[in-house]
Short mmCIF file of C-alpha atoms in Angstrom, two decimals:
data_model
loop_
_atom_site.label_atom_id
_atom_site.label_comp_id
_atom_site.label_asym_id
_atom_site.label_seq_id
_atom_site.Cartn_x
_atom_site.Cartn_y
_atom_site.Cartn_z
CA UNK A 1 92.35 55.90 160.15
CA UNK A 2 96.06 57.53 159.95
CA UNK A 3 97.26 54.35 158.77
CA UNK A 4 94.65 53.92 156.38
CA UNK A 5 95.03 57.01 154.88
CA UNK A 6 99.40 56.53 154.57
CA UNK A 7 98.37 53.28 152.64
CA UNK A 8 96.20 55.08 150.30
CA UNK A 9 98.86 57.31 150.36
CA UNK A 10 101.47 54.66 149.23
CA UNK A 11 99.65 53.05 146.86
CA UNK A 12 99.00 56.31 145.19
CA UNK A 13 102.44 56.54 144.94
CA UNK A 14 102.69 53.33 143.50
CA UNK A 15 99.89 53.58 141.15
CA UNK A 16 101.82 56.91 139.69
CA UNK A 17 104.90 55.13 139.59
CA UNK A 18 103.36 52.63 137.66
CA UNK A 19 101.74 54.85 135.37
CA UNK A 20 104.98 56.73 134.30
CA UNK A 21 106.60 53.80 134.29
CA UNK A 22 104.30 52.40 131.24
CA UNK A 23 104.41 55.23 129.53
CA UNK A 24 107.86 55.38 129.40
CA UNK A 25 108.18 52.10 128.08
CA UNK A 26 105.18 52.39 125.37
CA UNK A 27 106.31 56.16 124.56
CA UNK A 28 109.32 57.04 122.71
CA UNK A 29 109.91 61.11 122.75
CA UNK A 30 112.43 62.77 120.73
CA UNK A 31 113.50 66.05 118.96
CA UNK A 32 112.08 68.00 121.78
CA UNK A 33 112.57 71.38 121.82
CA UNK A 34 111.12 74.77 122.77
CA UNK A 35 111.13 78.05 120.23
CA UNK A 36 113.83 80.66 121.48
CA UNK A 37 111.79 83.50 120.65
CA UNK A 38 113.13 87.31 121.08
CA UNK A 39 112.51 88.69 124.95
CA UNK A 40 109.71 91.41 123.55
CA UNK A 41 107.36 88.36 122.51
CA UNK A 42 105.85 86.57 126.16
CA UNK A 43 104.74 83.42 124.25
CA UNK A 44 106.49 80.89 122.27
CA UNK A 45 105.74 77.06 120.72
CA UNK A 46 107.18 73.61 121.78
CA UNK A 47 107.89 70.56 119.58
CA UNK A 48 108.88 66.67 119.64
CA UNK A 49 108.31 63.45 118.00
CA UNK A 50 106.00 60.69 119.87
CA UNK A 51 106.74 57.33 118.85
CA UNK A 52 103.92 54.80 120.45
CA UNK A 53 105.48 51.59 120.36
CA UNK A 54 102.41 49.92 121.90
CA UNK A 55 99.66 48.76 120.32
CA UNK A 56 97.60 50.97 122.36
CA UNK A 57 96.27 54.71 121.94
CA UNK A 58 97.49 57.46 123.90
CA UNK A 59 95.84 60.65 123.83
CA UNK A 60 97.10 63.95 124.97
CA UNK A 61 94.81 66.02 126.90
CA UNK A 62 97.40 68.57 128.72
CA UNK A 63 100.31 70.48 129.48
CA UNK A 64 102.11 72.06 132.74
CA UNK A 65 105.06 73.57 133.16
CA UNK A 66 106.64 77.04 135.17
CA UNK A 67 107.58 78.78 131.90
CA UNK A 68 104.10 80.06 131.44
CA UNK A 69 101.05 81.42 132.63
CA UNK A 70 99.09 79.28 130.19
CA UNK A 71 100.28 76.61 128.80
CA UNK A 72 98.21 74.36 125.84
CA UNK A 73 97.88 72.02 122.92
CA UNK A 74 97.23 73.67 119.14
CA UNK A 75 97.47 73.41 115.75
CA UNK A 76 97.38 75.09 112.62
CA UNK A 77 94.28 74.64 109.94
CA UNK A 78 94.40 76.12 106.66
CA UNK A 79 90.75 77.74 105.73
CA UNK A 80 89.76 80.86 103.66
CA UNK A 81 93.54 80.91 102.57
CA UNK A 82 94.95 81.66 105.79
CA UNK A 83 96.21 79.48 108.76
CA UNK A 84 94.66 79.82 111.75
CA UNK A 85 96.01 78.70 114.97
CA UNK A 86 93.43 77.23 117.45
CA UNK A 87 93.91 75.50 120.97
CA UNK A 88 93.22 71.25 120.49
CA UNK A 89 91.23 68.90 123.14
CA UNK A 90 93.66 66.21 123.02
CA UNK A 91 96.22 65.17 120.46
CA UNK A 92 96.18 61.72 119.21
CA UNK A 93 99.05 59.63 119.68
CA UNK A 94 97.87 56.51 117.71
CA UNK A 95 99.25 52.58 118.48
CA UNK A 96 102.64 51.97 116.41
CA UNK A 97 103.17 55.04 115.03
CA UNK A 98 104.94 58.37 115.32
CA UNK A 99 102.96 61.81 115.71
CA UNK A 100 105.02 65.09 115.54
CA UNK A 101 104.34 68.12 117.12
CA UNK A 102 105.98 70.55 114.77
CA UNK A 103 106.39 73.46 113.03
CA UNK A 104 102.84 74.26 111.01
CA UNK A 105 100.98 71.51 112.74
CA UNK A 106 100.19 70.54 116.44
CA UNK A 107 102.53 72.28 118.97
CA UNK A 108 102.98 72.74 122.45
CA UNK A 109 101.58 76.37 123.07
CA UNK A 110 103.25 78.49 126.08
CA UNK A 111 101.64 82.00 126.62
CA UNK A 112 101.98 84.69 128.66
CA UNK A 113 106.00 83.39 129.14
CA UNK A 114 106.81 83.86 132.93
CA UNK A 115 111.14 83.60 132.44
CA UNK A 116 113.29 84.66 130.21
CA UNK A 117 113.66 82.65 127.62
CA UNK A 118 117.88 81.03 127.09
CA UNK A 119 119.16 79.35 124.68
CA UNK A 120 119.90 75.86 125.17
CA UNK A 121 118.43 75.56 129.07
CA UNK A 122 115.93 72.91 129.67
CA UNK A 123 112.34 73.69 130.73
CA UNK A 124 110.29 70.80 132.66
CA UNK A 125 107.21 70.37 131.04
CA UNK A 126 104.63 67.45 132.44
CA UNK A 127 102.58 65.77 129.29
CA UNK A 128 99.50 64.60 130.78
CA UNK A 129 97.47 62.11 128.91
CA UNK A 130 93.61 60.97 129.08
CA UNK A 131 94.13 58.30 131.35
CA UNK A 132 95.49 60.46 134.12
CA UNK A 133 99.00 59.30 133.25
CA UNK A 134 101.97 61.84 133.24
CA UNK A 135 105.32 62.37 132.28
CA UNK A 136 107.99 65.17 132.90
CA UNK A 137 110.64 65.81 130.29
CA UNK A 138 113.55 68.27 130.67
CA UNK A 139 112.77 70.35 127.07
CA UNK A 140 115.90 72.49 125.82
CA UNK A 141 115.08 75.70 124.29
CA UNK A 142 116.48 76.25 121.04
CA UNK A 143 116.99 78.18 118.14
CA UNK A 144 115.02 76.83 115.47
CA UNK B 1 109.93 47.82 59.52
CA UNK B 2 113.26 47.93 61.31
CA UNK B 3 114.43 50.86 59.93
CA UNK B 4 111.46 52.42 60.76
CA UNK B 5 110.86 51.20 64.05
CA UNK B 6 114.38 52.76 64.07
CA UNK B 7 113.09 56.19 62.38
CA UNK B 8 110.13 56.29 65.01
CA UNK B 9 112.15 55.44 67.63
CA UNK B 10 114.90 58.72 66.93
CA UNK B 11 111.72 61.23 65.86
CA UNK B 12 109.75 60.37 69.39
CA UNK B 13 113.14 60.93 70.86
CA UNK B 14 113.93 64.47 69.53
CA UNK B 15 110.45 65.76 70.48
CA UNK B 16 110.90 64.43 73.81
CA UNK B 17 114.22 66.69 74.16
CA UNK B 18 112.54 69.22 72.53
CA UNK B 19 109.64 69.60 74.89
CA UNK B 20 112.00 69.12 77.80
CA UNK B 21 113.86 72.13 76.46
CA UNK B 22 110.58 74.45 75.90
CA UNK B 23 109.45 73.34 79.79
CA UNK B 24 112.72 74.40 81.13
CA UNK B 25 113.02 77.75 79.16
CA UNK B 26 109.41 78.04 80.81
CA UNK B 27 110.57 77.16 84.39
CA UNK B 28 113.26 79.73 83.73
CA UNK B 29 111.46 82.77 82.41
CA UNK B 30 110.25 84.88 84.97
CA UNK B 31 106.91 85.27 85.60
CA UNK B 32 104.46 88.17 86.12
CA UNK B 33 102.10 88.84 88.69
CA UNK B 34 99.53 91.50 88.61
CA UNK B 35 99.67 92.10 92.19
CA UNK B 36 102.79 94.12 94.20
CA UNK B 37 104.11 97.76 93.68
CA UNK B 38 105.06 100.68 95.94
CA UNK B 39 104.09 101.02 99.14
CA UNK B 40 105.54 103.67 102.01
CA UNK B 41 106.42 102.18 106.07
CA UNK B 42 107.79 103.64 108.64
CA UNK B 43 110.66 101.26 110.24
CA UNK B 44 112.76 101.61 112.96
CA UNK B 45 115.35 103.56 110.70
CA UNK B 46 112.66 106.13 109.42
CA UNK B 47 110.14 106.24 106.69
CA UNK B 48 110.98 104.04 103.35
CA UNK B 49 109.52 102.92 100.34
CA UNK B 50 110.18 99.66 98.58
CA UNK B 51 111.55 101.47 95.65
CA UNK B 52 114.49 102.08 97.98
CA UNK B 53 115.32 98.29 98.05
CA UNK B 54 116.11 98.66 94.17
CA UNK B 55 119.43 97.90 94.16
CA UNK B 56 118.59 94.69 96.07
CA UNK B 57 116.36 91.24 96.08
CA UNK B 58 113.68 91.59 98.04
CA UNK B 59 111.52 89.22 100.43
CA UNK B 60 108.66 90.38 102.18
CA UNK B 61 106.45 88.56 104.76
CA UNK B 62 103.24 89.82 106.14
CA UNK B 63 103.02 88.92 110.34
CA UNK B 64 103.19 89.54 113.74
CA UNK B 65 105.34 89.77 116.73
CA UNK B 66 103.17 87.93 118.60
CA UNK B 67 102.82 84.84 116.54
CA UNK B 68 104.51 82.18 117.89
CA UNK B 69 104.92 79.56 115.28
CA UNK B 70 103.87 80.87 111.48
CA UNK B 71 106.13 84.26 111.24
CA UNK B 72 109.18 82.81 113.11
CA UNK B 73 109.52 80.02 111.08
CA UNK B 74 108.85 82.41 107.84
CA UNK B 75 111.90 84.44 109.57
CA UNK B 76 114.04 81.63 110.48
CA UNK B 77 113.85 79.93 107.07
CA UNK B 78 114.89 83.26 105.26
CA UNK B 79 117.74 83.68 107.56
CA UNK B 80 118.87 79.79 106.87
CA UNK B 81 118.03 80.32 102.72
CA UNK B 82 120.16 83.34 102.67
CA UNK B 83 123.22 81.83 104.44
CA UNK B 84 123.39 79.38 102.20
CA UNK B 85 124.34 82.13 99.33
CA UNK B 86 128.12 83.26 98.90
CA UNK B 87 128.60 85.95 101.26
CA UNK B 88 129.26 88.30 98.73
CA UNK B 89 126.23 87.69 97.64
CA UNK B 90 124.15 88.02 101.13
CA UNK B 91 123.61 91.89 101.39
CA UNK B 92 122.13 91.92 97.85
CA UNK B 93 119.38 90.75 99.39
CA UNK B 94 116.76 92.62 101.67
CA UNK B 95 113.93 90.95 104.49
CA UNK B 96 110.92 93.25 104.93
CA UNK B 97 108.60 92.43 107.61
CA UNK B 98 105.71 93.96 107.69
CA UNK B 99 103.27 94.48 110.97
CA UNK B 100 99.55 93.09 110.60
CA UNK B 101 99.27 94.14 114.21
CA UNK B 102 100.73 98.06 114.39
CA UNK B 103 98.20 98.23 117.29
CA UNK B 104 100.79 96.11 119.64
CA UNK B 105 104.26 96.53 117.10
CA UNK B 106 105.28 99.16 117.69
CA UNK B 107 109.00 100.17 115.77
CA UNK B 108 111.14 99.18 119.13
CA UNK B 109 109.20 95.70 119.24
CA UNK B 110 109.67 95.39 115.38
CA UNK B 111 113.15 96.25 115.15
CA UNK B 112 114.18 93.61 118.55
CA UNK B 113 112.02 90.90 117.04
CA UNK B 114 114.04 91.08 113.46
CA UNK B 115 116.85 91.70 114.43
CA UNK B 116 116.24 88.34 116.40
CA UNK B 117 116.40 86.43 113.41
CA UNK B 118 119.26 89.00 111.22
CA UNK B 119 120.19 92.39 112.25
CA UNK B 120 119.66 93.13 108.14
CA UNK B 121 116.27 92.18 108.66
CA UNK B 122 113.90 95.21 108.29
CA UNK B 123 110.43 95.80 110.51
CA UNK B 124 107.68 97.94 108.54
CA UNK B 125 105.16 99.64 110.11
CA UNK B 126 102.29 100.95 108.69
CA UNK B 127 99.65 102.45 111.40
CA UNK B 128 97.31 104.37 109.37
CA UNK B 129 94.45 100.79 109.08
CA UNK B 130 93.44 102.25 105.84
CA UNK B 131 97.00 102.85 104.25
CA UNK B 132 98.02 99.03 105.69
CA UNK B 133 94.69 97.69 104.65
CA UNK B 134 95.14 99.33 100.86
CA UNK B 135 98.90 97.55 101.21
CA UNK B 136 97.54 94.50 102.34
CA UNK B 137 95.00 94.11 99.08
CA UNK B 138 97.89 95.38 96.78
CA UNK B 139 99.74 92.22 98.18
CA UNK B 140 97.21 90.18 98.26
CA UNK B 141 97.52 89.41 101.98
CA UNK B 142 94.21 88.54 104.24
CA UNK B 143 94.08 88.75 108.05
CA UNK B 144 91.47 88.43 110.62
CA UNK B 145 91.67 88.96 114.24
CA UNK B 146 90.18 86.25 116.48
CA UNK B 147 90.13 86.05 119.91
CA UNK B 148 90.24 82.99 121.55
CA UNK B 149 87.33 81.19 123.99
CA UNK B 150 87.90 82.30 127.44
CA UNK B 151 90.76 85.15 126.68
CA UNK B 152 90.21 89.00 126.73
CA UNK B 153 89.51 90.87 123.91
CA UNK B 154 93.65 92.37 124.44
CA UNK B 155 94.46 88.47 123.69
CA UNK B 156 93.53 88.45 120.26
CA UNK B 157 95.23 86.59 117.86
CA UNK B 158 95.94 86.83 114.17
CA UNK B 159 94.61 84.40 111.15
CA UNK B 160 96.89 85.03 108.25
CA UNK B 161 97.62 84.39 104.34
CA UNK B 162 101.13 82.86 104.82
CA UNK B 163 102.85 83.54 101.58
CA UNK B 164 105.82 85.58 101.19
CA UNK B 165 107.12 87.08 97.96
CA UNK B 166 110.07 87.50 96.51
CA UNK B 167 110.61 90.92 94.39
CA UNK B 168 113.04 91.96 91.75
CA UNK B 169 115.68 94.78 91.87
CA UNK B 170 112.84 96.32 89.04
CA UNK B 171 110.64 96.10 91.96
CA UNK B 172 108.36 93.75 90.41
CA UNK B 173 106.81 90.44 92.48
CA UNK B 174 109.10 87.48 90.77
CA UNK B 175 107.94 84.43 92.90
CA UNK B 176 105.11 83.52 95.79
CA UNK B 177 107.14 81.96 98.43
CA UNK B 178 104.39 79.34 99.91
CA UNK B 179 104.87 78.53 103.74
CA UNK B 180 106.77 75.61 104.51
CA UNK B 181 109.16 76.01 101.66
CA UNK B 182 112.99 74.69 102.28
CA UNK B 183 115.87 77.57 102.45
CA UNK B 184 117.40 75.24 100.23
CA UNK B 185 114.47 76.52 97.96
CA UNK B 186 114.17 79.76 98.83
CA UNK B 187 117.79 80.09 98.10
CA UNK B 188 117.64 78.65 94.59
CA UNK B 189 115.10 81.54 94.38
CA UNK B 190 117.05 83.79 95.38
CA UNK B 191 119.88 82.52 93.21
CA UNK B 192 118.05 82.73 90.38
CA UNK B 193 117.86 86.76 90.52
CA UNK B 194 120.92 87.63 91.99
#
């Protein structure tokens, strides 16, 4: 039984490793960075550019991270002449092509901030996709 | 038929140049809106009016400290547009921010979270909702609260119009500033009525 259970245990880790693995080869990230925001606001928005090389679609279904008590996936719509920011299921990061989270448009959302904010320290934040596959990038937090 | 060809040729050229000339005297001329005027705030350095920002250009932006994407990059881009002008130049112009949320801004917030993005920058509070709300039409500015699925009613969050303007030293709106505009824009505004 115990040694069943460390072989699950092992290939668990080897599925995982696998997993990251792929997507680190079929994902591209870049300009990632998180909003400096003044200390009296507790919530503040996080960026980057996706590049799928694959011919495969990834979807975005999560984010974790220690900065925040709640951390999720938004964008911005335009209706009734004002933008309205609303919390997103997944973000689609379609097969040979390059989705940005930015500014006015899909964005990394993290409320209720639980550290100060400084400039130019990194923040792990773990992207977790539909699949079940993860990835943790180091995100600097900038002024922007 | 040469010489004609010729003739046509030179006439369709002059109205060309002409035309040009009436669409940029148009693109120069400034325009008029029908919305704008005076309006009293309190800020973090006491009541003022905008007629007080005379001597000066003036943005304003309509937000709130809380939002975490729309109003910072409003600020941000202002801050970048006007340090792109000579310096002589910068302190002729004047950033009002004005609260849609006085409920949760209060002047301390307002003053840490502009003076984030320029100490020049000025917070405006208005916390009568009738007096803000009789701003707010005069500007032509719409806001809703909303509170998200599965937060408390505390966790609301703001929809917004996300327009700026810019207003002249006669206090008069001069140009809609639309969200997403460059500073390199924003300072040819600016340029423009310096």
């Amino acid at each position: 039984m115990k040694k069943t259970l460390i072989c699950i245990f092992i290939l668990s880790l080897f599925f995982n490793a696998s997993f990251a693995s792929r997507i680190s080869q079929d994902l591209e990230f870049s300009n990632l960075r998180i909003r400096l925001m003044p200390a009296v606001v507790l919530n503040t928005a996080g960026f980057m550019e996706i590049r799928n090389k694959s011919s495969k679609d990834y979807y975005l279904v999560k984010i974790e991270s220690q900065l925040a008590a709640s951390n999720e996936l938004h964008t911005h719509i335009t209706e009734d002449g004002m933008m309205k920011m609303r919390e997103v299921s997944e973000i689609k990061i379609s097969a040979n092509s390059t989705t940005s989270l930015k500014p006015g448009s899909f964005h990394m959302m993290f409320m209720k901030l639980k550290k100060k904010l400084v400039e130019n320290e990194s923040e792990a934040v773990t992207l977790v996709f539909r699949s079940g596959e993860k990835i943790t990038l180091d995100i600097p937090i900038k002024k922007i | 038929m040469k010489k004609h060809l010729l003739i046509g040729f030179f006439v369709g050229l002059c109205v060309f140049f002409v035309g040009l000339g009436i669409m940029t005297f148009l693109n120069q001329s400034h325009q008029e809106y029908s919305i704008g005027g005076e309006f009293k705030a309190m800020s973090p350095k006491g009541e003022v009016a905008l007629s007080d920002f005379h001597e000066k250009i003036t943005m304003i932006f309509f937000g709130f400290t809380y939002c975490p994407d729309i109003c910072p990059t409003t600020l941000s881009t202002m801050n970048k547009a006007i340090k792109r002008l000579p310096e002589e130049k910068r302190d002729q112009v004047q950033v009002l921010f004005m609260t849609l949320d006085p409920k949760r801004d209060t002047l301390d917030k307002l003053k840490e979270y502009t003076g984030f993005f320029n100490p020049q920058f000025l917070g405006l509070r208005i916390a009568d909702e009738l007096k803000l709300n009789a701003v707010l039409k005069q500007y032509a500015v719409t806001y809703k609260s909303f509170v998200p699925e599965g937060k408390s009613a505390e966790e609301y969050t703001l929809d917004h119009s996300t327009q700026s303007y810019l207003i002249g030293k006669d206090g008069k709106i001069r140009e809609v500033i639309h969200h997403g505009s460059s500073p390199q824009h924003i300072a040819k505004l600016l340029e423009r009525y310096l």
